Every structure is written in C-alpha cells, then in structure tokens.
CSV table of C-alpha atoms and ligand atoms in Angstrom, one decimal:
chain,number,residue,atom,x,y,z
A,484,MET,CA,126.2,72.7,55.0
A,485,MET,CA,124.1,71.6,58.0
A,486,GLU,CA,126.2,73.6,60.3
A,487,GLY,CA,126.0,76.8,58.2
A,488,MET,CA,122.2,76.5,58.2
A,489,VAL,CA,122.0,76.1,62.0
A,490,ASN,CA,124.2,79.2,62.4
A,491,MET,CA,121.8,81.2,60.3
A,492,LYS,CA,119.0,80.7,62.8
A,493,PRO,CA,118.2,83.6,65.0
A,494,LYS,CA,119.6,83.3,68.5
A,495,VAL,CA,117.4,83.2,71.6
A,496,TYR,CA,118.0,82.8,75.3
A,497,VAL,CA,115.7,80.8,77.6
A,498,THR,CA,116.2,81.6,81.3
A,499,ARG,CA,115.1,78.3,82.7
A,500,GLN,CA,114.6,74.6,81.9
A,501,ILE,CA,111.1,74.4,80.2
A,502,PRO,CA,109.3,71.3,79.0
A,503,ASP,CA,111.4,69.4,76.4
A,504,GLU,CA,108.6,69.5,73.8
A,505,VAL,CA,108.4,73.3,74.1
A,506,LEU,CA,112.2,73.7,73.8
A,507,ALA,CA,112.1,71.5,70.7
A,508,MET,CA,109.5,73.8,69.2
A,509,ILE,CA,111.8,76.8,69.7
A,510,ARG,CA,114.8,74.9,68.4
A,511,GLN,CA,113.1,74.3,65.1
A,512,ALA,CA,113.1,78.0,64.4
A,513,CYS,CA,116.0,79.3,66.6
A,514,GLU,CA,119.4,78.6,67.9
A,515,VAL,CA,118.7,78.2,71.6
A,516,ARG,CA,120.8,78.6,74.7
A,517,VAL,CA,119.2,77.7,78.0
A,518,TRP,CA,120.0,78.4,81.7
A,519,SER,CA,119.8,74.8,82.8
A,520,GLU,CA,122.4,74.5,85.6
A,521,SER,CA,119.7,74.4,88.3
A,522,ASP,CA,116.1,75.3,88.9
A,523,VAL,CA,116.9,78.8,90.2
A,524,PRO,CA,116.8,82.1,88.4
A,525,VAL,CA,119.7,82.7,86.1
A,526,PRO,CA,122.4,84.8,87.8
A,527,ARG,CA,122.3,88.4,86.7
A,528,ASP,CA,125.9,88.4,85.3
A,529,VAL,CA,125.1,85.3,83.2
A,530,LEU,CA,121.9,86.9,81.9
A,531,GLU,CA,123.8,90.1,81.0
A,532,ARG,CA,126.3,88.1,79.1
A,533,GLU,CA,123.8,85.9,77.3
A,534,ILE,CA,121.5,88.7,76.2
A,535,ALA,CA,124.2,90.5,74.3
A,536,ASP,CA,123.8,88.7,70.9
A,537,VAL,CA,120.2,87.3,71.0
A,538,GLU,CA,117.1,88.4,69.1
A,539,GLY,CA,114.7,86.7,71.5
A,540,LEU,CA,114.5,86.4,75.3
A,541,TYR,CA,112.2,83.7,76.8
A,542,CYS,CA,111.9,84.6,80.5
A,543,LEU,CA,110.0,83.9,83.7
A,544,LEU,CA,108.4,86.2,86.3
A,545,THR,CA,111.5,85.7,88.4
A,546,ASP,CA,113.7,87.5,85.9
A,547,GLN,CA,114.1,91.3,86.2
A,548,VAL,CA,114.1,92.7,82.7
A,549,ASP,CA,115.0,96.3,83.3
A,550,GLU,CA,116.5,99.1,81.3
A,551,ALA,CA,120.1,98.3,82.3
A,552,LEU,CA,119.6,94.8,80.9
A,553,LEU,CA,117.9,95.9,77.7
A,554,GLU,CA,120.8,98.3,77.1
A,555,ARG,CA,123.0,95.3,76.7
A,556,ALA,CA,120.8,93.7,74.1
A,557,PRO,CA,121.2,95.6,70.8
A,558,ARG,CA,119.7,92.8,68.7
A,559,LEU,CA,116.8,92.0,70.9
A,560,LYS,CA,113.3,92.0,69.2
A,561,ILE,CA,111.1,90.2,71.7
A,562,VAL,CA,110.8,89.5,75.4
A,563,SER,CA,108.4,86.6,75.9
A,564,ASN,CA,107.3,86.3,79.5
A,565,MET,CA,105.9,82.9,80.6
A,566,ALA,CA,103.3,84.5,82.8
A,567,VAL,CA,100.4,86.8,82.5
A,568,GLY,CA,101.7,89.3,85.0
A,569,TYR,CA,104.7,91.3,83.5
A,570,ASN,CA,105.6,93.6,86.4
A,571,ASN,CA,109.1,92.1,86.2
A,572,ILE,CA,109.7,93.8,82.8
A,573,ASP,CA,110.2,97.5,82.2
A,574,VAL,CA,107.8,97.6,79.3
A,575,GLU,CA,108.3,101.4,78.7
A,576,ALA,CA,112.1,100.9,78.3
A,577,ALA,CA,111.4,98.0,75.9
A,578,THR,CA,108.9,100.0,73.8
A,579,ARG,CA,111.4,102.9,73.5
A,580,ARG,CA,113.9,100.4,72.0
A,581,GLY,CA,111.3,98.8,69.7
A,582,ILE,CA,111.3,95.6,71.6
A,583,MET,CA,108.1,93.6,71.7
A,584,VAL,CA,106.9,92.2,75.1
A,585,THR,CA,104.4,89.4,75.3
A,586,ASN,CA,102.6,87.5,78.1
A,587,THR,CA,100.5,84.4,78.5
A,588,PRO,CA,96.9,85.4,79.3
A,589,ASP,CA,93.7,83.2,79.2
A,590,VAL,CA,95.4,79.8,79.3
A,591,LEU,CA,95.9,80.2,83.1
A,592,THR,CA,92.7,82.0,84.0
A,593,GLU,CA,90.6,79.0,85.2
A,594,THR,CA,93.4,77.3,87.0
A,595,THR,CA,94.3,80.5,88.9
A,596,ALA,CA,90.6,81.1,89.7
A,597,ASP,CA,90.5,77.5,91.1
A,598,LEU,CA,93.5,78.1,93.3
A,599,THR,CA,92.1,81.4,94.5
A,600,PHE,CA,88.8,79.8,95.5
A,601,ALA,CA,90.7,76.9,97.1
A,602,LEU,CA,92.7,79.3,99.1
A,603,LEU,CA,89.6,81.2,100.1
A,604,MET,CA,88.0,77.9,101.3
A,605,ALA,CA,91.1,76.7,103.1
A,606,THR,CA,91.5,80.0,104.9
A,607,ALA,CA,87.8,80.3,105.8
A,608,ARG,CA,87.6,76.8,107.2
A,609,ARG,CA,91.1,76.7,108.7
A,610,LEU,CA,92.0,73.5,106.7
A,611,LEU,CA,95.8,73.7,107.2
A,612,GLU,CA,95.5,74.5,110.9
A,613,ALA,CA,93.1,71.7,111.4
A,614,SER,CA,95.3,69.2,109.5
A,615,ASP,CA,98.3,70.2,111.6
A,616,TYR,CA,96.3,69.9,114.8
A,617,LEU,CA,95.4,66.3,114.0
A,618,ARG,CA,98.9,65.3,112.9
A,619,ARG,CA,100.4,66.8,116.1
A,620,GLY,CA,98.1,64.4,118.1
A,621,ASP,CA,96.1,67.3,119.7
A,622,TRP,CA,92.7,65.9,118.6
A,623,GLN,CA,91.1,64.7,121.9
A,624,THR,CA,87.4,64.8,121.0
A,625,TRP,CA,84.7,66.4,118.9
A,626,SER,CA,84.0,69.7,120.6
A,627,PRO,CA,81.3,72.3,119.9
A,628,MET,CA,83.5,75.3,118.9
A,629,LEU,CA,86.7,73.5,118.0
A,630,LEU,CA,88.4,74.9,114.9
A,631,THR,CA,85.3,76.8,113.8
A,632,GLY,CA,85.7,79.0,110.7
A,633,GLN,CA,83.7,81.3,108.6
A,634,ASP,CA,80.9,80.3,106.2
A,635,VAL,CA,81.6,80.7,102.5
A,636,PHE,CA,78.1,79.9,101.1
A,637,GLY,CA,75.8,82.9,101.0
A,638,SER,CA,78.5,85.4,102.1
A,639,THR,CA,79.7,88.6,100.4
A,640,LEU,CA,82.7,88.4,98.2
A,641,GLY,CA,84.5,91.6,97.1
A,642,ILE,CA,86.8,91.3,94.1
A,643,ILE,CA,89.3,94.1,93.5
A,644,GLY,CA,90.4,93.8,89.8
A,645,MET,CA,87.6,92.4,87.7
A,646,GLY,CA,89.6,91.1,84.8
A,647,ARG,CA,89.9,87.6,83.3
A,648,ILE,CA,90.6,85.8,86.6
A,649,GLY,CA,88.2,88.1,88.6
A,650,GLU,CA,85.4,87.0,86.3
A,651,ALA,CA,86.4,83.3,86.5
A,652,LEU,CA,86.2,83.7,90.3
A,653,VAL,CA,82.7,85.2,90.1
A,654,ARG,CA,81.6,82.0,88.3
A,655,ARG,CA,82.9,79.9,91.2
A,656,ALA,CA,81.4,82.2,93.8
A,657,LYS,CA,77.9,82.0,92.1
A,658,GLY,CA,78.0,78.2,92.7
A,659,PHE,CA,78.3,79.0,96.4
A,660,ASN,CA,75.4,81.5,96.3
A,661,MET,CA,77.7,84.3,97.2
A,662,ASN,CA,76.8,88.0,96.8
A,663,VAL,CA,79.6,89.5,94.7
A,664,LEU,CA,80.8,93.2,94.8
A,665,TYR,CA,83.7,94.4,92.7
A,666,TYR,CA,85.9,97.4,92.3
A,667,ASN,CA,87.9,97.9,89.0
A,668,ARG,CA,89.7,100.7,87.3
A,669,THR,CA,86.8,100.8,84.8
A,670,ARG,CA,83.2,99.8,85.5
A,671,LYS,CA,82.1,96.7,83.5
A,672,GLU,CA,78.4,96.9,83.0
A,673,LYS,CA,78.1,93.9,80.7
A,674,THR,CA,79.8,91.7,83.4
A,675,GLU,CA,77.4,93.1,86.0
A,676,GLU,CA,74.4,92.1,83.9
A,677,ALA,CA,75.9,88.7,82.9
A,678,TYR,CA,76.6,87.7,86.5
A,679,GLY,CA,74.4,89.8,88.7
A,680,ILE,CA,77.3,91.5,90.5
A,681,ARG,CA,77.5,95.1,91.8
A,682,TYR,CA,80.2,97.8,91.3
A,683,THR,CA,81.2,99.7,94.4
A,684,ASP,CA,84.1,102.0,95.4
A,685,MET,CA,86.9,100.5,97.4
A,686,ASN,CA,85.7,101.7,100.7
A,687,GLU,CA,82.2,100.2,100.4
A,688,LEU,CA,83.7,97.0,99.1
A,689,LEU,CA,86.0,96.7,102.1
A,690,ARG,CA,83.3,97.6,104.5
A,691,MET,CA,80.7,95.2,103.1
A,692,SER,CA,82.7,92.1,102.2
A,693,ASP,CA,83.2,88.9,104.1
A,694,PHE,CA,85.9,87.9,101.7
A,695,VAL,CA,88.1,90.3,99.8
A,696,CYS,CA,90.2,89.0,96.8
A,697,VAL,CA,92.9,91.0,95.2
A,698,LEU,CA,93.2,90.3,91.4
A,699,THR,CA,94.8,93.4,89.9
A,700,PRO,CA,98.2,93.5,88.1
A,701,TYR,CA,101.1,95.0,90.1
A,702,THR,CA,101.7,98.5,88.9
A,703,PRO,CA,102.8,101.8,90.6
A,704,GLN,CA,99.0,102.5,91.1
A,705,THR,CA,98.4,99.2,92.9
A,706,HIS,CA,101.5,99.2,95.0
A,707,ASP,CA,100.3,99.0,98.7
A,708,LEU,CA,96.7,99.2,97.5
A,709,ILE,CA,95.8,97.4,100.7
A,710,GLY,CA,97.5,99.0,103.7
A,711,ALA,CA,96.6,99.7,107.3
A,712,ALA,CA,93.8,102.1,106.5
A,713,GLU,CA,92.1,99.6,104.1
A,714,LEU,CA,92.5,96.7,106.6
A,715,ARG,CA,90.9,98.8,109.3
A,716,ARG,CA,87.8,99.3,107.0
A,717,MET,CA,87.3,95.6,106.7
A,718,LYS,CA,85.1,93.5,109.1
A,719,PRO,CA,86.8,91.9,112.0
A,720,THR,CA,85.4,88.6,110.7
A,721,ALA,CA,86.7,89.2,107.1
A,722,VAL,CA,89.2,87.2,105.2
A,723,LEU,CA,91.7,88.7,102.7
A,724,ILE,CA,93.0,86.6,99.8
A,725,ASN,CA,95.8,87.7,97.5
A,726,THR,CA,96.7,85.6,94.5
A,727,SER,CA,97.9,88.5,92.3
A,728,ARG,CA,101.2,90.0,93.4
A,729,GLY,CA,102.9,90.6,96.8
A,730,GLY,CA,103.5,94.3,96.7
A,731,ILE,CA,99.8,95.0,96.4
A,732,VAL,CA,99.1,94.2,100.0
A,733,ASN,CA,101.4,95.8,102.5
A,734,GLU,CA,102.9,93.0,104.6
A,735,ASP,CA,103.7,95.0,107.7
A,736,ALA,CA,100.2,96.3,107.9
A,737,LEU,CA,98.7,92.8,107.2
A,738,TYR,CA,100.9,91.3,110.0
A,739,GLU,CA,99.6,93.8,112.5
A,740,ALA,CA,95.9,93.4,111.3
A,741,LEU,CA,96.1,89.6,111.6
A,742,ARG,CA,97.9,89.7,115.0
A,743,ASP,CA,95.5,92.3,116.5
A,744,GLY,CA,92.3,90.8,115.1
A,745,THR,CA,91.6,93.8,112.8
A,746,ILE,CA,90.7,91.1,110.2
A,747,TRP,CA,90.1,87.5,110.9
A,748,ALA,CA,92.4,85.7,108.5
A,749,ALA,CA,94.3,86.0,105.2
A,750,GLY,CA,95.4,83.6,102.4
A,751,LEU,CA,98.5,84.6,100.4
A,752,ASP,CA,99.9,82.9,97.3
A,753,VAL,CA,102.3,85.8,96.6
A,754,PHE,CA,104.7,87.8,98.7
A,755,GLU,CA,106.7,91.1,98.3
A,756,ARG,CA,109.9,89.1,98.2
A,757,GLU,CA,109.8,85.6,96.8
A,758,PRO,CA,110.7,83.1,98.0
A,759,VAL,CA,109.4,84.4,101.3
A,760,VAL,CA,112.0,83.7,104.1
A,761,PRO,CA,110.8,81.0,106.5
A,762,ASP,CA,111.2,83.3,109.5
A,763,HIS,CA,109.0,86.0,108.0
A,764,PRO,CA,106.8,87.4,110.8
A,765,LEU,CA,103.6,86.6,108.8
A,766,LEU,CA,104.5,82.9,108.8
A,767,THR,CA,104.3,82.8,112.6
A,768,LEU,CA,100.6,83.6,112.6
A,769,PRO,CA,98.0,80.8,112.8
A,770,ASN,CA,95.4,82.8,110.9
A,771,LEU,CA,97.6,83.1,107.7
A,772,VAL,CA,97.5,80.5,105.0
A,773,SER,CA,100.6,80.8,102.8
A,774,LEU,CA,101.4,79.2,99.5
A,775,PRO,CA,104.5,79.4,97.3
A,776,HIS,CA,103.0,81.2,94.2
A,777,ILE,CA,101.2,78.2,92.8
A,778,GLY,CA,98.2,80.0,91.3
A,779,SER,CA,98.7,78.6,87.8
A,780,ALA,CA,100.4,75.4,88.8
A,781,SER,CA,98.5,72.6,87.1
A,782,VAL,CA,100.5,70.3,84.8
A,783,ALA,CA,98.3,71.1,81.8
A,784,THR,CA,98.2,74.9,82.4
A,785,ARG,CA,102.0,75.2,82.9
A,786,ILE,CA,102.6,73.3,79.7
A,787,GLN,CA,100.1,75.6,77.9
A,788,MET,CA,101.8,78.7,79.3
A,789,ALA,CA,105.2,77.4,78.2
A,790,ARG,CA,103.8,76.7,74.7
A,791,LEU,CA,102.1,80.0,74.3
A,792,ALA,CA,105.2,81.9,75.4
A,793,ALA,CA,107.2,79.9,72.8
A,794,ASN,CA,104.8,80.5,70.0
A,795,GLN,CA,104.9,84.2,70.6
A,796,LEU,CA,108.6,84.3,70.7
A,797,ILE,CA,108.7,82.4,67.4
A,798,ASP,CA,106.1,84.6,65.8
A,799,ALA,CA,108.0,87.7,66.6
A,800,ILE,CA,111.3,86.3,65.5
A,801,ASN,CA,109.7,85.3,62.2
A,802,GLY,CA,108.5,88.9,61.7
A,803,HIS,CA,104.8,88.3,62.6
A,804,ARG,CA,102.9,90.2,65.2
A,805,PRO,CA,102.4,88.0,68.3
A,806,ALA,CA,98.9,87.6,69.6
A,807,HIS,CA,99.6,88.9,73.2
A,808,LEU,CA,101.7,92.0,72.8
A,809,VAL,CA,101.5,94.0,76.0
A,810,ASN,CA,103.1,97.0,74.1
A,811,PRO,CA,101.0,97.0,70.9
A,812,ASN,CA,102.3,100.5,69.9
A,813,VAL,CA,105.9,99.2,69.8
B,1174,NAI,N1,99.3,83.6,91.8
B,1174,NAI,C1,99.5,83.3,90.5
B,1174,NAI,O1,100.1,82.3,90.2
B,1174,NAI,C2,99.0,84.2,89.4
B,1174,NAI,C3,98.9,85.5,89.5
B,1174,NAI,N2,98.4,86.3,88.5
B,1174,NAI,C4,98.2,87.7,88.7
B,1174,NAI,O2,96.9,88.1,88.5
B,1174,NAI,C5,96.8,89.3,87.8
B,1174,NAI,C6,95.5,89.4,87.1
B,1174,NAI,O3,95.5,88.5,85.9
B,1174,NAI,P1,94.3,88.6,84.8
B,1174,NAI,O4,93.0,88.6,85.5
B,1174,NAI,O5,94.6,87.7,83.7
B,1174,NAI,O6,94.5,90.2,84.4
B,1174,NAI,P2,93.5,91.2,83.7
B,1174,NAI,O7,94.3,92.3,83.1
B,1174,NAI,O8,92.5,90.4,82.9
B,1174,NAI,O9,92.7,91.8,85.0
B,1174,NAI,C7,93.2,92.8,85.9
B,1174,NAI,C8,92.1,93.7,86.2
B,1174,NAI,O10,92.6,94.7,87.2
B,1174,NAI,C9,92.1,96.0,86.8
B,1174,NAI,N3,93.0,97.0,87.4
B,1174,NAI,C10,94.2,97.3,86.9
B,1174,NAI,N4,94.7,98.3,87.7
B,1174,NAI,C11,93.8,98.6,88.6
B,1174,NAI,C12,93.7,99.6,89.7
B,1174,NAI,N5,94.7,100.4,89.9
B,1174,NAI,N6,92.6,99.5,90.4
B,1174,NAI,C13,91.6,98.7,90.2
B,1174,NAI,N7,91.6,97.8,89.2
B,1174,NAI,C14,92.7,97.8,88.4
B,1174,NAI,C15,92.1,96.0,85.3
B,1174,NAI,O11,91.2,97.0,84.8
B,1174,NAI,C16,91.6,94.5,85.0
B,1174,NAI,O12,90.2,94.5,84.9
B,1174,NAI,C17,98.1,89.2,86.9
B,1174,NAI,O13,98.5,90.5,86.5
B,1174,NAI,C18,99.1,88.5,87.8
B,1174,NAI,O14,99.8,89.5,88.5
B,1174,NAI,C19,98.0,85.7,87.4
B,1174,NAI,C20,98.1,84.4,87.2
B,1174,NAI,C21,98.6,83.5,88.1
B,1175,3PY,O1,101.2,84.3,85.2
B,1175,3PY,C1,101.5,84.9,86.3
B,1175,3PY,O2,101.4,86.1,86.4
B,1175,3PY,C2,101.8,84.2,87.5
B,1175,3PY,O3,101.9,84.7,88.5
B,1175,3PY,C3,102.1,82.7,87.4
B,1175,3PY,O4,101.3,82.1,86.5
C-alpha cells in the first residue's frame, strides 16, 4: 500500500545536493532523484537519462537546459532554476513545449547588492592587493602614496541595468553620498524621483562615471555590451564592476584595457567560462579583483533561494501557477 502511494507521486530530478530541509519539502510531494555523487554539475549524459521520465526539473545556473535536452523530456512540466538569472535555459524552446520556467528573484536582491558594493569598495581601495602585500612581508613603512586607491564617497556611480539589484545598489550608494547615473532598457521615472538619480545614454554614463556597475541579465542584446569601444569611453581612473554575467563584458577587451591603463581597475564576480581557469590572463593583473560567483552567497539567502525554487516546482507539479514564471504565456 505505502509503496503504491509513493509510486504515484510525480517524479522530479534535482541536479545538485540542496539543503536537506528543502529536499524534504520536495519529497513530500514528489518522488525525487538527486545528483549527489559530488558537488559538480551533473554530467550531461546522466542528465539526459534522468530527464526522460520526470515532470519536474530543479536545476542550477550551471546546468544547460537547451532544446536538445528538452526534446528528451516528454513529461516535463516545469524547470525551476535556483537563480534569478536564467540564461542557462532556452526559455523559448520550453515555451514551445508548454514547459513552465521559474527563477528566484527578490530573495537574493539585497545580498547581491551587498556583494556588489563590497566588490566596488575592495577594488577601489585595493583591499586584496594590500592584504597580499602585508602577508608577503613587503610592508616596510607607512608611505605617502603607498597602495593609494580611488575615493568612493561623493563619486559618480553609473549603473547599467536598473532592476531589482540595481535599485538596491542605489540605496547603498546614497549612503556614500554618491551621484548616481543609470542606463536601462526602459527609463524608470518613479525610481529617478524616489532616489534622485539621473537617466543617461550608455555613452554619457561611461564618460561621466567613476564606477560603472553592470547589472543587466545576459541576453543576446547584452552579449559583449562592454567591449573595447565602451572601455575607451571610460575615465582612466574608472573602475568597472560586473556581478551579473560574464558574457556581458568582453574579457579580451577588459584585459587590454586594464593592462594598458585605459581604465584603472575592475572587479568581477562572474566570468565568460566558469570556473575561470587559474591561468586566465585577467588573473595575472594586479588591478583586477576576482571572485568565484558569490553574489548571492549568504547562508540565509541561499537557503531562501533553494526554498523558493522548491515551492515553485511543487506549485507547478500540483497544477498551480508558480509565482515567478519567466514564460507567463506558456
Ligand atoms: N553574481 C551573482 O551571484 C548574481 C548575479 N545576478 C545577475 O544579475 C542580474 C540582474 O538581476 P535582477 O536585478 O534581479 O534583474 P532585473 O530583471 O530586476 O533587472 C535587470 C534590469 O536590466 C535591464 N535590462 C535588460 N536588458 C537590458 C539591455 N539590453 N540594456 C539595458 N538594460 C537592460 C532590465 O530592464 C532590468 O531593469 C540577473 O539576471 C543575474 O544574471 C543576480 C543575482 C546574483
Ligand atoms: O541568481 C543568480 O542569477 C546568480 O547568479 C546566483 O545567485
């Protein structure tokens, strides 16, 4: 009897070990299989096999959910991504097949804005370089221009992509008396009024800003949004921060701009290919601060993201409309 009931539960596949309490939530509603052999992305051949009979896929930003994969999933109803960015999923292909796609907005907004501002501060004031200098034993004396950086307070911040995280970043910038410019696909007059910020085109933003932060999603339109021409428009003292997705800033162009002093420094939490290889040319530069995609990585936020992704999976499996459908016309 018990066994029969378990078998009636809809099948779902979870592509990585997630917090036990969240897995338990999903197990209440579903028959769950999990990729738990190691904390690396599930191999493609395993995923292709596992997806064949499931109604739900709980995945991470490291999983490529493309058309070829979806073709192997005749029963699939929902792809729940444990991330707000969903450039790893072919949403159009999912929509054509009537498959819902969900993401995890809002719960990570403040945590990611914190990290973005921390990276901005660390890059401006050369924190990692200074710490390494001390640990190497190079610190001989206090010296007038030793390890001098750029001031953050009172400077001009240009935000490209004024969405949830962009707005949260403005709130932090205001605490540092920064003058904020922004560029967005659509102008947001209410946000301008609320925070006293100014809309500009990309060229003016690049020309005027001391700090440029990229916070758009990664789409065909934002691929290489910041390339050699854009970097040349920036001030030689400017700092570029990217906490959105790697492909938005062209890495070859950034390498040259940092090496040649076209811009002063950059802070990256994301790379075109992750994990970035340790001998990547960018990592040889002293004026690059690099992080391993930890924007949303606080304990509380990661648990909230995991829970939100689980709730949406369960809602869809139970025939309800999940709150954060990215393809609402599915
Ligand atoms: N480093 C990390 O760990 C994290 C990275 N992210 C990244 O940050 C991105 C932004 O997240 P949210 O603020 O929640 O998204 P959002 O959707 O609220 O904001 C994105 C903004 O970018 C604008 N935009 C889109 N395409 C544009 C274009 N071509 N030109 C100018 N503006 C454009 C949109 O109009 C929107 O205002 C995510 O898509 C994700 O890729 C998010 C969380 C953590
Ligand atoms: O949510 C995202 O898009 C991330 O990059 C990690 O939180």
